[in-house]
Short mmCIF file of C-alpha atoms in Angstrom, two decimals:
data_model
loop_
_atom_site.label_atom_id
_atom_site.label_comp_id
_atom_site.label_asym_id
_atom_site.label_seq_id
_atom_site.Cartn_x
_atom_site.Cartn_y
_atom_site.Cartn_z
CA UNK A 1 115.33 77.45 83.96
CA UNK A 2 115.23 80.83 82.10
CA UNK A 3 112.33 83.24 83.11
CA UNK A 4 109.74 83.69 80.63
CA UNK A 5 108.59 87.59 80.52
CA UNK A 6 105.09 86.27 81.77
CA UNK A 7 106.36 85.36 84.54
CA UNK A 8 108.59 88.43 85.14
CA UNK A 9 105.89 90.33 84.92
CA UNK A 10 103.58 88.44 86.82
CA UNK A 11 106.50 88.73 89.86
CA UNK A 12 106.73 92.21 89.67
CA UNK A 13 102.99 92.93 89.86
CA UNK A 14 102.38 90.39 92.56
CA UNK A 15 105.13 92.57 94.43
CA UNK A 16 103.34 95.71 93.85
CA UNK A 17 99.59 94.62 94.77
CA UNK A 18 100.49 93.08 97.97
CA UNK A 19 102.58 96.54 98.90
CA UNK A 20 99.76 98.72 97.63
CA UNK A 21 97.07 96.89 99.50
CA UNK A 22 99.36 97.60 102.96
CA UNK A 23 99.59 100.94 102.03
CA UNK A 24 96.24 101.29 100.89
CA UNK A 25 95.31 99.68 104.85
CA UNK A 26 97.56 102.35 105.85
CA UNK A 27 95.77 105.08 104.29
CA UNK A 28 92.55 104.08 105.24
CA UNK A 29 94.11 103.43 109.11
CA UNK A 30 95.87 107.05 108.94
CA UNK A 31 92.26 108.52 107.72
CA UNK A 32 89.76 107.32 110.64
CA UNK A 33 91.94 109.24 112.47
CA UNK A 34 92.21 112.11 110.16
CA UNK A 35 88.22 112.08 110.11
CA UNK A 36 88.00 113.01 113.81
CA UNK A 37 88.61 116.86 112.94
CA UNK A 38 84.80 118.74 111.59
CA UNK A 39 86.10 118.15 108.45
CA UNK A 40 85.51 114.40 108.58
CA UNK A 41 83.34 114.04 105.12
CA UNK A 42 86.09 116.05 103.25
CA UNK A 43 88.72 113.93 104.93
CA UNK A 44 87.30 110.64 103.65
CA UNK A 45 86.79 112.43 100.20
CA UNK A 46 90.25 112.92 100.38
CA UNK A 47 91.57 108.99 99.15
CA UNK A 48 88.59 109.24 96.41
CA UNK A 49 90.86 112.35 95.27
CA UNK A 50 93.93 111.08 95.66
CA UNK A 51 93.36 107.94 93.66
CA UNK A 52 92.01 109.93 90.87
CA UNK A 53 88.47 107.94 91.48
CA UNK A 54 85.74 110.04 91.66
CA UNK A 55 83.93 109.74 88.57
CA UNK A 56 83.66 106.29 89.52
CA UNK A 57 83.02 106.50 93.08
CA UNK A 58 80.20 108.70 92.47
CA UNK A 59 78.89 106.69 89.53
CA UNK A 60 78.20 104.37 92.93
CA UNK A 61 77.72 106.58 95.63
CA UNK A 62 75.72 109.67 96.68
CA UNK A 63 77.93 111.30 99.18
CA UNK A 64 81.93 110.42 100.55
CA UNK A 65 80.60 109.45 103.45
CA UNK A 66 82.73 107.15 105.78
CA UNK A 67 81.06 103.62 105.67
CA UNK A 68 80.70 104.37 101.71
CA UNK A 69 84.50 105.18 100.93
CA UNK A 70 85.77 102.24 103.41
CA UNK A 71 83.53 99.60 101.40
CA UNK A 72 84.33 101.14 98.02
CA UNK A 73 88.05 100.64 99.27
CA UNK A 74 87.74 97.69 100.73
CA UNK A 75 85.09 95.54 99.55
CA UNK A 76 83.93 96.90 96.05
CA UNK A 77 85.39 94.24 93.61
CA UNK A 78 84.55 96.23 90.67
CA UNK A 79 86.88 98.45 92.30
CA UNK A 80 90.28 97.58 90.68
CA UNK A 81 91.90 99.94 93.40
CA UNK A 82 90.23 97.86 96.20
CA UNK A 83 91.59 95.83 98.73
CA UNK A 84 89.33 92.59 97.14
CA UNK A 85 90.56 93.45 94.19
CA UNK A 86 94.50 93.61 94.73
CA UNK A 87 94.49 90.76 96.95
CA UNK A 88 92.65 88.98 93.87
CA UNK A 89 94.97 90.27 91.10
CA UNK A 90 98.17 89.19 94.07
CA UNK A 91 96.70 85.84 94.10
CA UNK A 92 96.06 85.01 90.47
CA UNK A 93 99.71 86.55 89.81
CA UNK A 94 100.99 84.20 92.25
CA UNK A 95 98.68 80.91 91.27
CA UNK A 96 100.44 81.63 87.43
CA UNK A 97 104.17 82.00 89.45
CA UNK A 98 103.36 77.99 90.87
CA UNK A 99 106.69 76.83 89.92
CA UNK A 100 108.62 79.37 90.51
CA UNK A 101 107.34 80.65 94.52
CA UNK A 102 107.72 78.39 97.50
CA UNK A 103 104.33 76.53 98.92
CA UNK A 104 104.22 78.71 101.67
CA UNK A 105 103.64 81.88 99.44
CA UNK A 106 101.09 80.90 97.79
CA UNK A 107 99.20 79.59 101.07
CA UNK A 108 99.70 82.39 102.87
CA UNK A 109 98.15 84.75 99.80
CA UNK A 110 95.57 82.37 99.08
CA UNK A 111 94.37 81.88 102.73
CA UNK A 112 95.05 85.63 103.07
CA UNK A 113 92.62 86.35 100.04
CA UNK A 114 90.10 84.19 100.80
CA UNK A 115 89.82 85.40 104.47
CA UNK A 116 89.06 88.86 102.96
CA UNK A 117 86.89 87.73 100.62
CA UNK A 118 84.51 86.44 103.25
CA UNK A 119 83.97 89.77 104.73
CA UNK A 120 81.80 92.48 104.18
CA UNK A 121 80.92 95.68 104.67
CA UNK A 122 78.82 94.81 108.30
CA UNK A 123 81.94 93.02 109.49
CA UNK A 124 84.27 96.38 109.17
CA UNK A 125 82.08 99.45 111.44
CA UNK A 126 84.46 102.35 111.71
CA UNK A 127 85.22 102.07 115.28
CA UNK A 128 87.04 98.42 114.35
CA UNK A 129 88.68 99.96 110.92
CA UNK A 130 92.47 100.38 112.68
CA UNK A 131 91.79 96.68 113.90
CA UNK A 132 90.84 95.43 110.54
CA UNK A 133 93.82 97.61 108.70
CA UNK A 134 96.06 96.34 111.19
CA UNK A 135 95.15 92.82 110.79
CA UNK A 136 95.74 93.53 106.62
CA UNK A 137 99.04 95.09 107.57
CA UNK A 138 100.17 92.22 109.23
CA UNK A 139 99.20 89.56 106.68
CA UNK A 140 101.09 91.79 103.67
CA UNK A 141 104.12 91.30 106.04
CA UNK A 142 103.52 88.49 106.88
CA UNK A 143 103.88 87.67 102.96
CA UNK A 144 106.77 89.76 102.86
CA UNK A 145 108.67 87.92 105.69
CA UNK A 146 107.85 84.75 104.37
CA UNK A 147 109.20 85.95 100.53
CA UNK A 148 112.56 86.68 102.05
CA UNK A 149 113.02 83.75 104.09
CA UNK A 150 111.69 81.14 100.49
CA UNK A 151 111.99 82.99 97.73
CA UNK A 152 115.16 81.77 95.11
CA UNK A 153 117.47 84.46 94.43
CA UNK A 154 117.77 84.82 90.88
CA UNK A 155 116.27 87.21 88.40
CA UNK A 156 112.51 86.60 89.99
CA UNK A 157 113.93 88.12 92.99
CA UNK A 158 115.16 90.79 91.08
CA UNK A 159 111.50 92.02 89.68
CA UNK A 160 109.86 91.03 92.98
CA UNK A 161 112.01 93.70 94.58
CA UNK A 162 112.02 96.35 91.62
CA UNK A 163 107.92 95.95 91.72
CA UNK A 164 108.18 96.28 95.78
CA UNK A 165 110.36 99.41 95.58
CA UNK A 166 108.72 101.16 92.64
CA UNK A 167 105.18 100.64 94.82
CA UNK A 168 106.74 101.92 98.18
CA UNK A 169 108.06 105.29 96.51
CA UNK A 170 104.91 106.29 94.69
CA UNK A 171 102.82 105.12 98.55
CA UNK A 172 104.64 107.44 100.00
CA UNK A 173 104.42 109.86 97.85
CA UNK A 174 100.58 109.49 98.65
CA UNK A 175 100.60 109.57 101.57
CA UNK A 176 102.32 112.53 102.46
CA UNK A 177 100.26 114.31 99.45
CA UNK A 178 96.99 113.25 102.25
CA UNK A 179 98.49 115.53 104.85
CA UNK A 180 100.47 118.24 103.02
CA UNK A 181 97.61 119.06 100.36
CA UNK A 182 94.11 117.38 100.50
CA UNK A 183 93.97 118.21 104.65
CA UNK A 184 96.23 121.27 104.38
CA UNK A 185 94.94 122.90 107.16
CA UNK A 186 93.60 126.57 107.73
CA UNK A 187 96.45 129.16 108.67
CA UNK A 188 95.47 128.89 112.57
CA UNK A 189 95.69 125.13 112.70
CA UNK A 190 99.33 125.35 111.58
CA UNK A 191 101.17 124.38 114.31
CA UNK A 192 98.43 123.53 116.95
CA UNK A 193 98.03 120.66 118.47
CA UNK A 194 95.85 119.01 115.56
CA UNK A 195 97.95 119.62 113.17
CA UNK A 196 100.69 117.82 115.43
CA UNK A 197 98.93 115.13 116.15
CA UNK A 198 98.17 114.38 112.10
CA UNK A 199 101.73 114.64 111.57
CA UNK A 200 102.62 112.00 113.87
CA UNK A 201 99.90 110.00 112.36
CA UNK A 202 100.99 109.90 108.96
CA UNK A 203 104.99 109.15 110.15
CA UNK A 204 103.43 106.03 112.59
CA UNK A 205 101.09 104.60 108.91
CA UNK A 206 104.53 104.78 107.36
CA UNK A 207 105.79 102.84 110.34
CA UNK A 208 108.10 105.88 110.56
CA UNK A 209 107.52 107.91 113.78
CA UNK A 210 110.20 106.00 116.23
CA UNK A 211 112.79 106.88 113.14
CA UNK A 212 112.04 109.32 113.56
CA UNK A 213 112.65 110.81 116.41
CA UNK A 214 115.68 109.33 116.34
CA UNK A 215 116.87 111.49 114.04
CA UNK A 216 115.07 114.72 115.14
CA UNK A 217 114.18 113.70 119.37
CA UNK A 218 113.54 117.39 120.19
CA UNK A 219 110.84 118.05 117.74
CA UNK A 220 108.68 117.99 114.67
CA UNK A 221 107.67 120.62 111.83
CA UNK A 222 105.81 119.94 108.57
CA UNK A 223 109.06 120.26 107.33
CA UNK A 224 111.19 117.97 108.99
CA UNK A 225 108.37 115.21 108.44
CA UNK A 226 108.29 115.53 105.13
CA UNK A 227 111.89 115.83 104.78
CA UNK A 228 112.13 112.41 106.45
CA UNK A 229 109.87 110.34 104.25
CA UNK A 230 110.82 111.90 101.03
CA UNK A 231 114.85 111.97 101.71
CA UNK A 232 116.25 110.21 104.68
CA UNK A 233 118.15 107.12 103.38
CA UNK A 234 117.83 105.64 106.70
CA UNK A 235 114.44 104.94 106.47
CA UNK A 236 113.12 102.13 104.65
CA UNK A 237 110.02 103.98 103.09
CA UNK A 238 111.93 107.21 101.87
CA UNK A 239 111.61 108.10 98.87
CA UNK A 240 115.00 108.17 97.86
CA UNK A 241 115.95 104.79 99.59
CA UNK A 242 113.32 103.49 97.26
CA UNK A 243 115.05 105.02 94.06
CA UNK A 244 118.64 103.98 94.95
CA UNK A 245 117.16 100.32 95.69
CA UNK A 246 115.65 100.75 92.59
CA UNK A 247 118.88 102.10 90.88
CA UNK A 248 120.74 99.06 91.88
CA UNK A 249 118.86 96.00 91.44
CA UNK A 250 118.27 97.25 87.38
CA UNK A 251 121.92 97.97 87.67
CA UNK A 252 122.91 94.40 89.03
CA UNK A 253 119.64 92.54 86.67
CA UNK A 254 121.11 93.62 83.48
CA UNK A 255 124.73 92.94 84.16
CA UNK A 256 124.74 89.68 85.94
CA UNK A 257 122.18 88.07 83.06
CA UNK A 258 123.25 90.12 80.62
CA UNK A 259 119.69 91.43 79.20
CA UNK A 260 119.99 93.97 76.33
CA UNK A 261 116.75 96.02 77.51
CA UNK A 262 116.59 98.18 80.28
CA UNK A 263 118.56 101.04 79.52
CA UNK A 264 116.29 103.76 79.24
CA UNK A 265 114.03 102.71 82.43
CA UNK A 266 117.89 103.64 84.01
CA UNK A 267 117.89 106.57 82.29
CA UNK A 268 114.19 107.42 84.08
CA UNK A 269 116.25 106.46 87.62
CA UNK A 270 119.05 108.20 87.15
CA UNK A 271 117.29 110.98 86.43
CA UNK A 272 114.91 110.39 89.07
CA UNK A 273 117.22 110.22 91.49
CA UNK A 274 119.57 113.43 90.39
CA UNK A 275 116.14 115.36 90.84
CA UNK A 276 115.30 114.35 94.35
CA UNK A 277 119.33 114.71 95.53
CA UNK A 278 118.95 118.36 93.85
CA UNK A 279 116.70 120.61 95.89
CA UNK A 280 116.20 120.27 99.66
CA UNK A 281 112.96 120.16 100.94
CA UNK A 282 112.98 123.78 102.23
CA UNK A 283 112.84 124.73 98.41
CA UNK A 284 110.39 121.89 97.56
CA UNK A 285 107.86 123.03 99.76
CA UNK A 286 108.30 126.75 98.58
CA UNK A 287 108.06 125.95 95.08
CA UNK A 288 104.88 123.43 95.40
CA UNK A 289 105.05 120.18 97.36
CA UNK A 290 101.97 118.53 96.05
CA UNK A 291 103.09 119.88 92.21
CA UNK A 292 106.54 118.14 93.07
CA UNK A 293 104.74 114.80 94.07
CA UNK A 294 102.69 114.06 91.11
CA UNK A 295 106.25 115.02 88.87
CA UNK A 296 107.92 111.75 90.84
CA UNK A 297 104.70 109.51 90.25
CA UNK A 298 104.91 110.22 86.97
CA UNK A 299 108.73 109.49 87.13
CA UNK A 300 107.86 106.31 88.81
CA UNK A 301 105.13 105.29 86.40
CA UNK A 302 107.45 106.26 83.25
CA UNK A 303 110.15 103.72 84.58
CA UNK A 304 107.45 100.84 84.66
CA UNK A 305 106.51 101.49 81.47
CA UNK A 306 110.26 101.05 80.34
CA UNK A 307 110.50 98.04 82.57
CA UNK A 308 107.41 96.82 80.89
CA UNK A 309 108.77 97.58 77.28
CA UNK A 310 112.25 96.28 77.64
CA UNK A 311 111.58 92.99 79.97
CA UNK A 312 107.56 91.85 79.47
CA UNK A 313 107.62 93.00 76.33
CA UNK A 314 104.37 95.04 76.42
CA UNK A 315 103.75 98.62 75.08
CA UNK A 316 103.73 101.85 77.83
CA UNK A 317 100.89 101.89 79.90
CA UNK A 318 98.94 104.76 80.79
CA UNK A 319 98.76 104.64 84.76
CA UNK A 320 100.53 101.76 86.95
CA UNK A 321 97.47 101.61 89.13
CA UNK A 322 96.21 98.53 87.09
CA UNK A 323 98.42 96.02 85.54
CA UNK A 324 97.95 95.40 81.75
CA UNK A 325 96.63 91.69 81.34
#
């Protein structure tokens, strides 16, 4: 059976919403520790910023306060960057994909959606958030387990993981953009114990911190953290990792089914790639890390355009943050 570009596309977007909405619990997780500091308000203000949403959120809300940002994240379903609101674009991706994902993928996102649905904001006080996030963590790997161990390897496989890997890269782009420029701290908190601590909380929401210290046991800097999420091929949320994974599997699509499109989202990647490979992160962070962050989301979001153009046969898109329906 041949796939239809509907359903490519609906593959590779159900891919991407059910890794934003972990990394999105991550974020969130990573933050109600973050707001602990005196700077909490600012803190939480920070993923209204870094989402670009603040002519929205305040169109809703007076003030970035703590219980407003989680239920604008979480619960808002106007929101389309909500967690509602992913797990409802994941699901309708996935009840379209019916013949072509196993039984138990579509339970577990339906059940999974539904579950979420039924909260609200009363159920989530910020003392439980990291239980809740963790629980939402769980279930989006939970789905990911389960798509390994059901999912037919053939050229659905092949978007599912381009959508996955595209997603991961521009997360953790994010997420180190939290830490290195919307909490930069003051000159006297670099280096002190706080500024330690946040470190190692950003590495463990990237499930990254036992990594590693693997690689560097006798220490940490700002430096060697973000060297490690943005370049360490090691790691499975590295930036890089993500690009070469991303490299290949357009690489292997277009040559084992022969499809004529593709070739300039592999221009994008290459180019991508002979970027990040260029300049260690010594001269990254001299020359602007947050400036260097947004230039590889846009990267990322120029390749999905391509992939849209070439295999769902759609025009460019302005942002990937919402798929085009």
């Amino acid at each position: 059976m041949n796939l239809l570009a509907r359903y490519a596309e609906c593959i590779f977007w159900m891919a991407r919403y059910m890794e934003r909405a972990e990394n999105l619990a991550r974020i969130l997780d990573v933050h109600e520790t973050f707001a602990r500091d005196t700077r909490g308000m600012t803190n939480w203000f920070s993923i209204v910023q870094l989402n670009a949403d603040e002519k929205d959120f305040f169109s809703r809300h007076d003030r970035p306060t703590a219980e407003a940002v989680v239920r604008y994240y979480m619960f808002d379903s106007q929101h389309a960057n909500s967690l509602v609101s992913m797990l409802r674009m994941a699901r309708e991706n996935a009840r379209v994909l019916r013949p072509w994902i196993s039984t138990e993928m579509w339970t577990q996102i339906n059940v999974f959606h539904n579950k979420l649905v039924e909260m609200s904001g009363k159920d989530v006080p910020i003392p439980n958030l990291s239980k809740v996030c963790t629980w939402i963590k769980e279930e989006c790997q939970t789905h990911t387990g389960i798509t390994e161990g059901t999912f037919y390897r053939d050229q659905g496989w092949y978007f599912y993981q381009l959508g996955k890997y595209i997603e991961r890269a521009d997360q953790t782009t994010r997420l180190l953009d939290i830490k290195y420029h919307t909490l930069l701290p003051s000159p006297v908190e670099v280096g002190s114990t706080l500024d330690m601590s946040q470190w190692t909380t950003v590495l463990r929401s990237a499930a990254g911190y036992h990594a590693f210290r693997r690689v560097y046991p006798r220490g940490m800097t700002p430096t060697t953290v973000a060297g490690f999420m943005m370049y360490n091929e090691g790691f499975p949320r590295s930036v890089v990792m993500c690009v070469r994974q991303i490299d290949g599997l357009l690489t292997r699509l277009k040559s084992r089914y022969t499809l004529r499109g593709g070739s300039e989202a592999m221009e994008k990647v290459d180019e991508l790639l002979g970027a990040l490979l260029a300049r260690p992160i010594e001269e990254v962070i001299r020359g602007g890390l947050h400036e260097y962050l947004d230039w590889v989301q846009g990267q990322l979001n120029g390749v999905t355009n391509e992939i849209g153009l070439a295999f769902f046969g759609r025009e460019p898109v302005a942002t990937a943050q919402v798929q085009s329906q």
